[in-house]
Short mmCIF file of C-alpha atoms in Angstrom, two decimals:
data_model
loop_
_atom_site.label_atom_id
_atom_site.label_comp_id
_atom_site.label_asym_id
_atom_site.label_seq_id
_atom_site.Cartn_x
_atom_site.Cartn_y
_atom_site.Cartn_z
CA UNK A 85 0.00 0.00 0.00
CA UNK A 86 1.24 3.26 -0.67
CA UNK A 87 2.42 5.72 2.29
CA UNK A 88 0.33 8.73 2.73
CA UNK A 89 3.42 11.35 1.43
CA UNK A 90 4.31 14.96 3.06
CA UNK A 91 5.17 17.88 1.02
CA UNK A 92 6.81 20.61 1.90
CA UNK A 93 6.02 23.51 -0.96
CA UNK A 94 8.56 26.23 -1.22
CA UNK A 95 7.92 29.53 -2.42
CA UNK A 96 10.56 30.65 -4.59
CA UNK A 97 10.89 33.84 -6.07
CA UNK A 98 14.19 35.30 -7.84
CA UNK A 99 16.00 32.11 -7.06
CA UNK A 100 15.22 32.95 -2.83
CA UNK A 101 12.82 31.10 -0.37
CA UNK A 102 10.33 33.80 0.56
CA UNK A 103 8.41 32.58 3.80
CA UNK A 104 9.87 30.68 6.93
CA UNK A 105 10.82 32.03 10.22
CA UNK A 106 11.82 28.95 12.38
CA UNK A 107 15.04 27.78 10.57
CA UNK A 108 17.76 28.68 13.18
CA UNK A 109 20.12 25.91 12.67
CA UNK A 110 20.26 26.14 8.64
CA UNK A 111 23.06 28.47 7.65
CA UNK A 112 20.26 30.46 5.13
CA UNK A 113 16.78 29.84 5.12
CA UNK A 114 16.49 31.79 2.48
CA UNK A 115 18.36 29.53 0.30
CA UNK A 116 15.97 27.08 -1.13
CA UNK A 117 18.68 24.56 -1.84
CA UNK A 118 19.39 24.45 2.13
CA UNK A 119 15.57 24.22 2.45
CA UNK A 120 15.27 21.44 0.61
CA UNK A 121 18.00 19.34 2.07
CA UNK A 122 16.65 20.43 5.15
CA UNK A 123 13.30 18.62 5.04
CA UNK A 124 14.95 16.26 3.15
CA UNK A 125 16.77 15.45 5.91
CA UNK A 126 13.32 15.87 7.94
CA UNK A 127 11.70 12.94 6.07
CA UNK A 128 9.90 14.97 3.35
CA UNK A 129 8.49 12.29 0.86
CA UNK A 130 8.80 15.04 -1.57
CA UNK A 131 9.43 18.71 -2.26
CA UNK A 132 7.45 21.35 -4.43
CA UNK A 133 9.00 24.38 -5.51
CA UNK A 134 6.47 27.07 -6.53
CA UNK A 135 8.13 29.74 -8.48
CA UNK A 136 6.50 32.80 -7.98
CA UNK A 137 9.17 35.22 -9.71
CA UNK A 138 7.51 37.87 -11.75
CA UNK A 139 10.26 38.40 -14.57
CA UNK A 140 10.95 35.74 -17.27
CA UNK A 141 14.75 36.37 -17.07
CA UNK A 142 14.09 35.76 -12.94
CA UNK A 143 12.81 32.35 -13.91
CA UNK A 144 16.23 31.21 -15.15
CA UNK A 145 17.26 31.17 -11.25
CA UNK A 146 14.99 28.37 -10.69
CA UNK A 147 16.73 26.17 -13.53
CA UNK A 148 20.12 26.49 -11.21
CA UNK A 149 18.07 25.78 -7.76
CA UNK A 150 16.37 22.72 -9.21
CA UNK A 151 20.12 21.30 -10.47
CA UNK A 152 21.93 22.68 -7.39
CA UNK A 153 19.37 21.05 -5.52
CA UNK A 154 19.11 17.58 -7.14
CA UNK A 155 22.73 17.28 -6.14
CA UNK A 156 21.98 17.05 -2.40
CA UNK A 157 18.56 15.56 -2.33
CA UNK A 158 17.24 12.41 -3.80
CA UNK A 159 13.37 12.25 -3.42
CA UNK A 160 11.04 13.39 -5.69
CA UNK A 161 11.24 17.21 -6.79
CA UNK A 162 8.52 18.96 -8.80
CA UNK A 163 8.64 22.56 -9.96
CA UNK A 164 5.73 24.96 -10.80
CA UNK A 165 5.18 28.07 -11.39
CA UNK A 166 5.07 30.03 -15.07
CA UNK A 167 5.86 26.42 -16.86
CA UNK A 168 4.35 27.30 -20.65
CA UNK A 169 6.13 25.31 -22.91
CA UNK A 170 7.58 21.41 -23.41
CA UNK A 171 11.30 23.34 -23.78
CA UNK A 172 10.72 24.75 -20.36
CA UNK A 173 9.85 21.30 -19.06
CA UNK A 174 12.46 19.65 -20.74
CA UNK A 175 14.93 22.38 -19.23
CA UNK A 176 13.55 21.57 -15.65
CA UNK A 177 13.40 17.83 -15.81
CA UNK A 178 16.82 17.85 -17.26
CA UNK A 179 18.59 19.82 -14.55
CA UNK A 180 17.07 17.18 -12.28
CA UNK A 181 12.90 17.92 -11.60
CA UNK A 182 10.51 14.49 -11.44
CA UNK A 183 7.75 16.19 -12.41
CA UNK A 184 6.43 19.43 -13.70
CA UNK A 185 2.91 21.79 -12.18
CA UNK A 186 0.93 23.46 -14.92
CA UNK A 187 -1.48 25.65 -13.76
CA UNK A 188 -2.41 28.69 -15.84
CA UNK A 189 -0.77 27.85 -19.19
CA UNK A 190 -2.73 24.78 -18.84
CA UNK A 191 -6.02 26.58 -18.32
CA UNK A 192 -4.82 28.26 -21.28
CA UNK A 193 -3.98 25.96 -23.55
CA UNK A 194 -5.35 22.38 -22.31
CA UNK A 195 -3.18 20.52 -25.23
CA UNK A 196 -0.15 21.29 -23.36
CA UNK A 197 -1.13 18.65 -20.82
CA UNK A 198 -0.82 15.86 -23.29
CA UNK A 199 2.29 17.52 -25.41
CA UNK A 200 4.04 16.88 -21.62
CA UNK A 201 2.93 13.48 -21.19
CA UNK A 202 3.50 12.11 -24.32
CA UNK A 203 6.89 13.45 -24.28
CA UNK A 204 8.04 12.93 -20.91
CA UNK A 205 4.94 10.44 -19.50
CA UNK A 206 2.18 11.30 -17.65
CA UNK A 207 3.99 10.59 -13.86
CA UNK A 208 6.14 14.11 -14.78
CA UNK A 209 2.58 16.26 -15.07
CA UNK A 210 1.59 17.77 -12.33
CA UNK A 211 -1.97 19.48 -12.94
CA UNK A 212 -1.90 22.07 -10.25
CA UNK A 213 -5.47 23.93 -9.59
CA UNK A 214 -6.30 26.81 -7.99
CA UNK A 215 -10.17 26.60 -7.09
CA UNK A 216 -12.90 28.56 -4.56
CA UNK A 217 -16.12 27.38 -3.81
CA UNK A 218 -19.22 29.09 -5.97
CA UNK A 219 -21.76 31.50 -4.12
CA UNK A 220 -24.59 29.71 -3.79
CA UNK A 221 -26.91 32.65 -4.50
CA UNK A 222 -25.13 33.48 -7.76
CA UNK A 223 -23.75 30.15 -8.82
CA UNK A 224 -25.96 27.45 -11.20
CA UNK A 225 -26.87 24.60 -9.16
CA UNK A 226 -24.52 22.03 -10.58
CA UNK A 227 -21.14 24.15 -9.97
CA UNK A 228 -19.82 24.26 -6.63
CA UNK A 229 -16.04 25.12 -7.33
CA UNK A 230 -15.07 27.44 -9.53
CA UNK A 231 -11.51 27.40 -11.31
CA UNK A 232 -9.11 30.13 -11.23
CA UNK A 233 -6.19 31.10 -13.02
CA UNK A 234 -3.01 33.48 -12.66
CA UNK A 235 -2.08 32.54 -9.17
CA UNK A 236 -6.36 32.55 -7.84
CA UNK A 237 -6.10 36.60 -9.46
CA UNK A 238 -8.61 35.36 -12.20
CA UNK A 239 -11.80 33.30 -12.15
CA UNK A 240 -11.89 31.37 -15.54
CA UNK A 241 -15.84 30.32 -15.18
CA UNK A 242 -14.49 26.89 -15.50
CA UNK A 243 -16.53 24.34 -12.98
CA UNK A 244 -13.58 22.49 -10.75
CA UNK A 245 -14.88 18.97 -11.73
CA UNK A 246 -15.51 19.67 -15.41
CA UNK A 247 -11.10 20.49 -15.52
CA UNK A 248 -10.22 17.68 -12.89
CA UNK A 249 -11.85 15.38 -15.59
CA UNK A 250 -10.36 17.35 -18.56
CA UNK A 251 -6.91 16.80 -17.00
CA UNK A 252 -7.11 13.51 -16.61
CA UNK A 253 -8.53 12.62 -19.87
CA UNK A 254 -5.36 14.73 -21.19
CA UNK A 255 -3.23 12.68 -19.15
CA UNK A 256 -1.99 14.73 -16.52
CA UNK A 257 -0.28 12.24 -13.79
CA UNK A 258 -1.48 13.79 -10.83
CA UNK A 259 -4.02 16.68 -9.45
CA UNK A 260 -2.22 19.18 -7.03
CA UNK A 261 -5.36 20.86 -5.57
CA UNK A 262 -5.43 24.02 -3.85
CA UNK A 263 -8.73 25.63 -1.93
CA UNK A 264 -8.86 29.14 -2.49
CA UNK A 265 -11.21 29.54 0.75
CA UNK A 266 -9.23 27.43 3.15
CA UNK A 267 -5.25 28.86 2.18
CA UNK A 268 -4.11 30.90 4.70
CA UNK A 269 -6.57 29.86 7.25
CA UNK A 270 -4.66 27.25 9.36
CA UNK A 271 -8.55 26.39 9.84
CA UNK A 272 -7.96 22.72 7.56
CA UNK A 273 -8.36 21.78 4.22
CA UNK A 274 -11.45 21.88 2.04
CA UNK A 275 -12.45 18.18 2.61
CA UNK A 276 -15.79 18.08 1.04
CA UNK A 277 -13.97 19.43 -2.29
CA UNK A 278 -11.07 17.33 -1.93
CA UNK A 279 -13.36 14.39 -1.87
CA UNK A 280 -15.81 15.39 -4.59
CA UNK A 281 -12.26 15.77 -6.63
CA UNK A 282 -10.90 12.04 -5.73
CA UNK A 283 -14.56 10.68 -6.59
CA UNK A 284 -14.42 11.99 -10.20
CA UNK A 285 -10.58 11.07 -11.23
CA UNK A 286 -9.08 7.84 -10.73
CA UNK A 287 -4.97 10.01 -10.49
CA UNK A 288 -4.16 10.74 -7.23
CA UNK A 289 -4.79 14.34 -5.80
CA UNK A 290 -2.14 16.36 -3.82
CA UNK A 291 -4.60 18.41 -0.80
CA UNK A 292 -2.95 21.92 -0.60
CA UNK A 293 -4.46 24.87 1.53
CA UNK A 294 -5.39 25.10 4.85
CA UNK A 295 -3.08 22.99 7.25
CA UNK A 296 -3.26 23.95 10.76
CA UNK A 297 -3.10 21.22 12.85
CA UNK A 298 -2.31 17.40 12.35
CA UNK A 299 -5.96 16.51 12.31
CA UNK A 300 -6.25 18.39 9.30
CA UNK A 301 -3.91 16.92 7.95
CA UNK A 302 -5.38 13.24 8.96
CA UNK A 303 -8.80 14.53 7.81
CA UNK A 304 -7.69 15.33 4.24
CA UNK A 305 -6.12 12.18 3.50
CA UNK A 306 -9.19 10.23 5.02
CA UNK A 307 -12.68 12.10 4.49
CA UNK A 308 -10.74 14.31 1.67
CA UNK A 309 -9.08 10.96 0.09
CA UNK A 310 -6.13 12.57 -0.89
CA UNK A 311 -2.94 10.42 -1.27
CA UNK A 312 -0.67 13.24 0.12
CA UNK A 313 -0.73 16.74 2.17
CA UNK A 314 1.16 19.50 0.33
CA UNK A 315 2.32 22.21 3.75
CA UNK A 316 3.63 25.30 3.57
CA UNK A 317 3.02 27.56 7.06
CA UNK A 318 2.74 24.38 9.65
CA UNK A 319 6.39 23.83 8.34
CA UNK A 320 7.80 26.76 8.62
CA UNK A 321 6.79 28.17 10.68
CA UNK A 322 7.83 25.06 13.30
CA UNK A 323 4.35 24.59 14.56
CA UNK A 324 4.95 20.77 13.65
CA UNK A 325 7.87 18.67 12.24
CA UNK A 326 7.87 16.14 9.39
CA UNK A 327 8.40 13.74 12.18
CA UNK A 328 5.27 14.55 14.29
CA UNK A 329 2.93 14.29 11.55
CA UNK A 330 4.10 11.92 10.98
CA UNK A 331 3.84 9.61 13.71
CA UNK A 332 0.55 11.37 14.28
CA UNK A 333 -0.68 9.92 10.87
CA UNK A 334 0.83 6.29 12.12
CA UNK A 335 -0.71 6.35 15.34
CA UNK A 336 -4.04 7.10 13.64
CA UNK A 337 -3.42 3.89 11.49
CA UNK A 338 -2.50 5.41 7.94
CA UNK A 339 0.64 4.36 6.51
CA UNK A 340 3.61 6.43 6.26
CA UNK A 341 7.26 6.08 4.93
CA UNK A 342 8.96 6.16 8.57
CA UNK A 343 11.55 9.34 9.20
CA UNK A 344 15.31 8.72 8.76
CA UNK A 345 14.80 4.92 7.00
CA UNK B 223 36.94 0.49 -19.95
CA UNK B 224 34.51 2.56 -18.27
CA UNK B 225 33.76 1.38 -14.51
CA UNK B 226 30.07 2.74 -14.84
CA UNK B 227 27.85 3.92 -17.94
CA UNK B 228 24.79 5.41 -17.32
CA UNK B 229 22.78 4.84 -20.56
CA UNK B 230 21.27 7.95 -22.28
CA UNK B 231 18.33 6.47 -24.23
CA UNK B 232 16.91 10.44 -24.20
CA UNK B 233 14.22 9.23 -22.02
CA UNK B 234 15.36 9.76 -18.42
CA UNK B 235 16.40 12.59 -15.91
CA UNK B 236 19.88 11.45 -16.28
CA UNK B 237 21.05 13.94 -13.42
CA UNK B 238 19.27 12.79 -10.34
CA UNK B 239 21.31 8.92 -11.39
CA UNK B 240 24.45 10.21 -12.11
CA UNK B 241 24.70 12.43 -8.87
CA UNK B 242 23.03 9.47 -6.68
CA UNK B 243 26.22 7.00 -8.00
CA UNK B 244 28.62 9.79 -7.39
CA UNK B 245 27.19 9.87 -3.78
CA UNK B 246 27.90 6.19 -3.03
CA UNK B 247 31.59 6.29 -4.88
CA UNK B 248 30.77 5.53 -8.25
CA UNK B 249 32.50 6.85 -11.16
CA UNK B 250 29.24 7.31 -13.43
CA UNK B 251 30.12 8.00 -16.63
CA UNK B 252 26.77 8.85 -19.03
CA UNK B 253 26.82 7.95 -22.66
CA UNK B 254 24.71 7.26 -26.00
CA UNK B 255 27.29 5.56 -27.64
CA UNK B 256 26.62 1.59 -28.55
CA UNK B 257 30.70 1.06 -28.58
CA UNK B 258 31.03 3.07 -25.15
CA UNK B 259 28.23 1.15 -23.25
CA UNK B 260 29.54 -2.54 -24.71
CA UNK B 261 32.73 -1.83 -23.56
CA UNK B 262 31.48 -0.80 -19.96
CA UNK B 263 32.03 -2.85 -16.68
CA UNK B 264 28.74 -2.40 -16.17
CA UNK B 265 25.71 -0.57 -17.06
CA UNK B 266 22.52 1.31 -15.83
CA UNK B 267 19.97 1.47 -17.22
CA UNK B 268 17.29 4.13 -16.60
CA UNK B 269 13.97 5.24 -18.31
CA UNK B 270 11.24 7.10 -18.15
CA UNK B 271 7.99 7.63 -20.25
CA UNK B 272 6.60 5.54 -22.75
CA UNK B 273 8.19 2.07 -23.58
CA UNK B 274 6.70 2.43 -27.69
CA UNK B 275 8.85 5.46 -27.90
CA UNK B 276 11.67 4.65 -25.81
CA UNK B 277 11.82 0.86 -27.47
CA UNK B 278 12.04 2.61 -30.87
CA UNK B 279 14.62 5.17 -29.53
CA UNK B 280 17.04 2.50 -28.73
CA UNK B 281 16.79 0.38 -31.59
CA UNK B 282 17.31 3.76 -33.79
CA UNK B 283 20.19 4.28 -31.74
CA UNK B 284 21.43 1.16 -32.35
CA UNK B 285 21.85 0.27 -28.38
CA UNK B 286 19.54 -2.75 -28.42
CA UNK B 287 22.44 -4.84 -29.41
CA UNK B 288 24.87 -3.44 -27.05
CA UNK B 289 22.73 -3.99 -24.15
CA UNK B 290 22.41 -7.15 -24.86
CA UNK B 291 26.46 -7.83 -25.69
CA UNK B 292 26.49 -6.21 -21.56
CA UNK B 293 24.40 -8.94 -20.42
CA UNK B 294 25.51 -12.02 -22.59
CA UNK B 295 29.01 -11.11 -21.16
CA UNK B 296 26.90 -11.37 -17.89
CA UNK B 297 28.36 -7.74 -16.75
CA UNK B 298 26.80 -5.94 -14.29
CA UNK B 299 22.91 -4.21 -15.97
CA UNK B 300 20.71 -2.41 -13.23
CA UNK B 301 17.32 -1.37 -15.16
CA UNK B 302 15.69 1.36 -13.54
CA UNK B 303 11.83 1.81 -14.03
CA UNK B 304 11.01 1.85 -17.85
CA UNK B 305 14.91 0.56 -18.36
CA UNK B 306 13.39 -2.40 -16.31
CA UNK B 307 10.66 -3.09 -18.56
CA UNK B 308 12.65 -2.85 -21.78
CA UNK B 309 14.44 -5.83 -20.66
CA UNK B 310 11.26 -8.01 -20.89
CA UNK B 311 9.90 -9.81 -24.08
CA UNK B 312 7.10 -6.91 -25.04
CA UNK B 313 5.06 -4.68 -23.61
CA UNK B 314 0.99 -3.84 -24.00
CA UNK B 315 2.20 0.01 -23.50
CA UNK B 316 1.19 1.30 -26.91
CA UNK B 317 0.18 4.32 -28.17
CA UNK B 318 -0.99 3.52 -31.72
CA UNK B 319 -1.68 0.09 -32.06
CA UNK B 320 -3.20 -2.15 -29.82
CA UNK B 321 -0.23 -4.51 -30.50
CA UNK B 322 2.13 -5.71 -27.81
CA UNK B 323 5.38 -3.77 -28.29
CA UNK B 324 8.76 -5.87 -28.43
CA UNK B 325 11.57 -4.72 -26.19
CA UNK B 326 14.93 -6.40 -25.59
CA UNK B 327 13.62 -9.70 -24.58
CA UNK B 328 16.48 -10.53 -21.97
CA UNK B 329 13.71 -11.30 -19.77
CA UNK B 330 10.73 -13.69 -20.46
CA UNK B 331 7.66 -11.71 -19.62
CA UNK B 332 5.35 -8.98 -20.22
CA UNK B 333 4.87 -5.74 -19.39
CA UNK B 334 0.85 -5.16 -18.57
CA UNK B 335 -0.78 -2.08 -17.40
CA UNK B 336 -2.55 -1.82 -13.46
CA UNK B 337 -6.14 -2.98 -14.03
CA UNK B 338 -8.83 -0.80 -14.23
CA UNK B 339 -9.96 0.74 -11.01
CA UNK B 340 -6.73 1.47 -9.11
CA UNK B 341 -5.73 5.00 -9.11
CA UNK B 342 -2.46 5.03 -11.81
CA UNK B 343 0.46 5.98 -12.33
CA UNK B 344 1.12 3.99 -8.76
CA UNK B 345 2.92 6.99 -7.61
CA UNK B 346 4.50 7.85 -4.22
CA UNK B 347 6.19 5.33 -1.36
CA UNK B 348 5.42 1.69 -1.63
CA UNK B 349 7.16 -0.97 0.14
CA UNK B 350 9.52 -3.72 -1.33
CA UNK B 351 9.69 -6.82 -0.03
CA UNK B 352 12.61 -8.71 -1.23
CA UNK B 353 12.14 -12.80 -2.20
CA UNK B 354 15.12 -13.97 -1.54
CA UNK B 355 18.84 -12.77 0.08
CA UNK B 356 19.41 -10.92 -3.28
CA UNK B 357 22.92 -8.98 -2.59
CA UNK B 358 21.20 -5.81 -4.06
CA UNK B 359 18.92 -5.44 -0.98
CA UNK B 360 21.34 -6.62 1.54
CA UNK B 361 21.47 -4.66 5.06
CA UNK B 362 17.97 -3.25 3.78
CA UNK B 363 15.13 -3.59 5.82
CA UNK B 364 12.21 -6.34 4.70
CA UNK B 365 9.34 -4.00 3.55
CA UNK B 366 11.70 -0.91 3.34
CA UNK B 367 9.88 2.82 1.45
CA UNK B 368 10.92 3.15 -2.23
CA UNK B 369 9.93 5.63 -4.37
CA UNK B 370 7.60 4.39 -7.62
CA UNK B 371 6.07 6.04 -10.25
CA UNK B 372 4.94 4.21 -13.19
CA UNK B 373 1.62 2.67 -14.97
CA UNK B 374 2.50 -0.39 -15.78
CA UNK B 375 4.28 -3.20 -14.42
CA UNK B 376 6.36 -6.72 -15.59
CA UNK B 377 4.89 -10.48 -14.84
CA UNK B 378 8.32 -12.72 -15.27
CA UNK B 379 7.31 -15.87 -16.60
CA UNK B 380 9.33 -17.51 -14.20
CA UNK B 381 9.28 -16.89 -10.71
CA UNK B 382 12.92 -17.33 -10.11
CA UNK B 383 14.04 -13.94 -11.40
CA UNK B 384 11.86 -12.02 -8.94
CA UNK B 385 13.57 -10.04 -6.31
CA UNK B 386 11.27 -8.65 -4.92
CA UNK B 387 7.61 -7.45 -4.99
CA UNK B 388 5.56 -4.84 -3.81
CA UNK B 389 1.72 -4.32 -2.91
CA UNK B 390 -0.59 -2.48 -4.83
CA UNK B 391 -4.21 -4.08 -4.48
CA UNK B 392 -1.86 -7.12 -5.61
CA UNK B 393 1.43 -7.90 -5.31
CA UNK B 394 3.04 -7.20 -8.52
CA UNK B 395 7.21 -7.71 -9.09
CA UNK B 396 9.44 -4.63 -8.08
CA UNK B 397 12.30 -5.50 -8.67
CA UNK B 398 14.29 -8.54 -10.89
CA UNK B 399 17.15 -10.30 -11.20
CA UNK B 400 18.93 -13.08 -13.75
CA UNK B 401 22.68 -13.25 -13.24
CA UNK B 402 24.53 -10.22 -13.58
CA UNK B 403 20.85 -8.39 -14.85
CA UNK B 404 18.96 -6.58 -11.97
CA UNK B 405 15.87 -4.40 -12.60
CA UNK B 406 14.20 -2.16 -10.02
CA UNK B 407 10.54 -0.67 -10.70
CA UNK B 408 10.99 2.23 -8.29
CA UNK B 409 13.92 4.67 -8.62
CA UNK B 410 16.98 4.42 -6.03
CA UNK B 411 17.52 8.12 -6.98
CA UNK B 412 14.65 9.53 -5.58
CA UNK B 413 13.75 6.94 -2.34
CA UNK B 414 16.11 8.45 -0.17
CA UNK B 415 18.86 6.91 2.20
CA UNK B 416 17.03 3.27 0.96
CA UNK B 417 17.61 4.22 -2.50
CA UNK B 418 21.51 5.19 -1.81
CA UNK B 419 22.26 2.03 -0.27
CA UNK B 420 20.89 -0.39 -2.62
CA UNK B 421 22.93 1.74 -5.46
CA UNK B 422 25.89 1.21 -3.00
CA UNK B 423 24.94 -2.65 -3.44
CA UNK B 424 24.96 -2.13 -6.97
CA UNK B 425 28.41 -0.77 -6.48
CA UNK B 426 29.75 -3.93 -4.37
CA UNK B 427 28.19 -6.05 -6.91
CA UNK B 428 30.29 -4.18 -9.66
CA UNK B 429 33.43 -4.83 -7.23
CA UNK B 430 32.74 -8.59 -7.12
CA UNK B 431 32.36 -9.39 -10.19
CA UNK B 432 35.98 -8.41 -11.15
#
C-alpha cells in the first residue's frame, strides 16, 4: 500500500525562499537549496517548488536551484510556477525535476497537458489547480467550485470537476489541488472538495491549503481521500515537524514512509 | 573500460542517477554511444515515459544490441523503471496500435498495465519486499519505502528472477534479477537513504564481479 506522502512547498521567487521564520540551525533559510536538504533530511516524501518570480529572465534562477538542488537531495522534486512550454519542461526535468505543475498555461492551452505526457509520461505532469467554492446565491446549481487562473487573481468560469476530468482525460499524472477559501486559514483543508475531486478522477490528488493542525492533515487524507498533504506555514513556521505528523498519521493507522529509513 | 555507464536512451532525468552514483563512490560515466556502453564494466539502465517510444529510440540508436552484448558477457545491468521493462519480451504500452510492443527480450515476460480501477500511475512510497537474500537489498530492511512512479508493471514468466515485490491491491514484481541483470521498478535516486544504499549494493556487486 502506498504511504500517505508529506510535502513541503517552497515559495521561490528570484531564485530565494520567501516565507519561513523557524530555521535557526540552517546556515540560510532563504536559500531554497538548504531548504530542501533540510526537510529532506526531515523525512519529506517530496518537495514542491512554486516559483513565484515575476520576470521571465528571474525564472532562469529556478533552472540552477532545481540542479543545485538535485545534487543534495534524492526524493522526488517537482517545480511549478510560469511552466508554458515542453522546452521549459524539458529544461527543468533535465537539470534534475521528477515532475512538472501546470497551472495557468494549462487553463490556457489544455493541449499542453498531453504535449508533456507524451513526451516525458504522464507521472512528470503535475496538474496544479487553484479553485474557490461558488456563491450559492449566484452560482448554477450544478457548480460548486469554480476554477481560477493566474495565481487565484482570475476566475476562468471553468466548474472544478468539469477540468479535474479534462486533465485527466489529457493525461496529466497527478491533481495538485489548492482551496482558495481554506489557504491561509490554518482552519484545515477543504475536505468536502477534496473528496468530490478524488470521486471523479481515478490520479491521485495532492490536498494543498489550509493545514493547521495534524488533524487536518489526517482529515484530508481520510474524508478528503487525498494520497498526500502538500504544507507550507505548519512547516515553517515550526508549529509541527515532518516527524510529528508523521507519527501522528501512524498512530491514527495510515501508513507512512517512517523518518530517517 | 569505463567502470560505470549510465545509458542515455533520451528518455530519463539522467542527473538525479548520475549524482546518486557519485554519492555512493561511483565513477558514473553517461553515454549514447553503442561502442562506449559494450565496452562498460557495467551498465545502468534508466527510463522514463513511454516504452513504444523509448523501445524505438534505442533500436534507432542502435543500443539494443549493445545492451544485450552487456548482459551475454553477464556484466553488471541495473534497469531502472522503464529501463526495467525494456528488458522483458514486449510490452501492452502502446500508443498507436493495440499490438504488444517488443523490447529487448532478456527477460521472459510482459509488461501489462494496473487494471482498471486502481488509481495510476502507482505513484508515491510503496514498500519492497525482497524474495530472496538478493545482494542488491542486503542490510535493507524487509518492507523498506521506495519511491515508484509508473503505470505499468512486468509479470516474469518464471518466478525465479523475482527479487522482490511490492503491494498495490496485488502484489506485482518490483524489482528482478537473472545473473549479472537486476531491474528495479521504483527509482533508487529519488527513495532516499534506501535508495543510496541499494545503489551502493549495486556498487559492491560491480566490485565482485571483477
Amino acid at each position: 500500500m502506498l504511504a500517505k506522502r508529506i510535502i513541503p512547498c517552497l515559495d521561490v521567487r528570484d531564485g530565494r525562499v520567501v516565507k519561513g521564520t523557524r530555521f535557526v540551525n540552517i546556515r540560510d533559510a532563504g536559500d531554497p537549496v538548504e531548504r530542501a536538504a533540510f526537510y529532506n533530511r526531515e523525512g519529506a516524501d517530496e518537495i514542491v517548488f512554486l516559483d513565484i518570480t515575476a520576470s521571465v529572465e528571474g525564472r532562469r534562477a529556478i533552472i540552477d536551484v532545481v540542479r543545485q538542488t538535485a545534487e543534495v537531495v534524492f526524493i522526488p522534486l517537482t517545480v511549478g510556477g510560469g511552466i508554458d512550454s515542453t522546452s521549459f519542461m524539458q529544461e527543468l526535468l533535465e537539470s534534475g525535476a521528477d515532475k512538472v505543475s501546470l497551472n495557468t498555461a494549462a487553463l490556457k492551452n489544455p493541449a499542453l497537458i498531453r504535449e508533456g505526457a507524451e513526451q516525458f509520461g504522464s507521472q512528470c505532469i503535475v496538474v496544479a489547480i487553484d479553485a474557490c467554492r461558488v456563491d450559492q446565491q449566484t452560482g448554477s446549481e450544478s457548480r460548486k467550485w469554480e476554477v481560477y487562473s493566474h495565481g487565484g487573481r482570475k476566475a476562468t468560469g471553468l466548474d472544478l470537476i468539469d477540468w479535474v476530468k479534462k486533465a485527466e482525460a489529457m493525461s496529466a499524472g497527478e491533481i495538485l489541488l489548492t482551496s482558495m477559501d481554506a489557504d491561509g486559514t490554518l482552519d484545515g483543508y477543504d475536505n468536502e472538495m477534496l473528496a468530490a475531486v478524488a470521486d471523479a478522477v481515478q490520479i491521485p490528488v495532492i490536498a494543498s491549503g489550509g493545514a493547521g493542525t495534524l488533524e487536518h492533515m489526517y482529515e484530508a487524507l481520510t474524508r478528503g481521500k487525498a494520497h498526500a498533504v502538500l504544507a507550507a506555514s505548519i512547516l515553517h513556521y515550526g508549529t509541527y515537524s515532518i516527524a510529528e505528523i508523521k507519527e501522528y498519521l501512524s498512530s491514527k493507522g495510515l501508513p507512512v514512509r517512517p523518518v530517517n529509513k | 573500460m569505463k567502470e560505470l555507464v549510465i545509458v542515455d536512451s533520451g528518455s530519463a532525468n539522467l542527473y538525479s542517477i548520475f549524482k546518486a552514483c557519485e554519492m555512493v563512490s561511483l565513477k558514473p560515466e553517461i553515454s549514447s554511444n553503442p561502442e562506449v556502453i559494450a565496452a562498460a564494466k557495467a551498465v545502468i539502465f534508466p527510463g522514463v515515459g513511454f516504452f513504444d517510444h523509448a523501445a524505438r529510440t534505442i533500436r534507432e540508436n542502435r543500443l539494443t544490441d549493445a545492451l544485450l552484448k552487456v548482459i551475454t558477457d553477464k556484466k553488471p545491468l541495473l534497469g531502472i523503471c522503464l529501463g526495467m521493462q525494456l528488458l522483458f519480451t514486449e510490452s501492452e504500452e502502446s500508443i498507436n496500435t493495440a499490438d504488444a510492443v517488443k523490447g529487448l527480450g532478456a527477460v521472459a515476460g510482459r509488461v501489462k498495465r494496473f487494471p482498471a480501477g486502481l488509481p495510476v500511475p502507482h505513484v508515491g512510497w510503496n514498500r519492497v519486499m525482497p524474495a530472496s537474500g538478493h545482494p542488491l537489498f542486503e542490510g535493507l530492511e524487509s518492507g523498506a519505502y521506495f519511491y515508484f512512479t509508473h503505470s505499468y508493471y512486468v509479470q516474469p514468466e518464471k518466478t525465479q528472477v523475482i527479487l522482490a515485490r511490492t503491494e498495490y491491491a496485488f502484489p506485482f514484481t518490483s524489482a528482478v534479477g537473472d545473473g549479472s541483470l537486476m531491474g528495479v521498478q521504483f527509482h533508487p535516486e529519488k527513495s532516499g537513504p534506501a535508495g543510496l544504499h541499494l545503489l551502493g549494493n549495486f556498487g559492491k556487486i560491480i566490485a565482485d564481479n571483477y
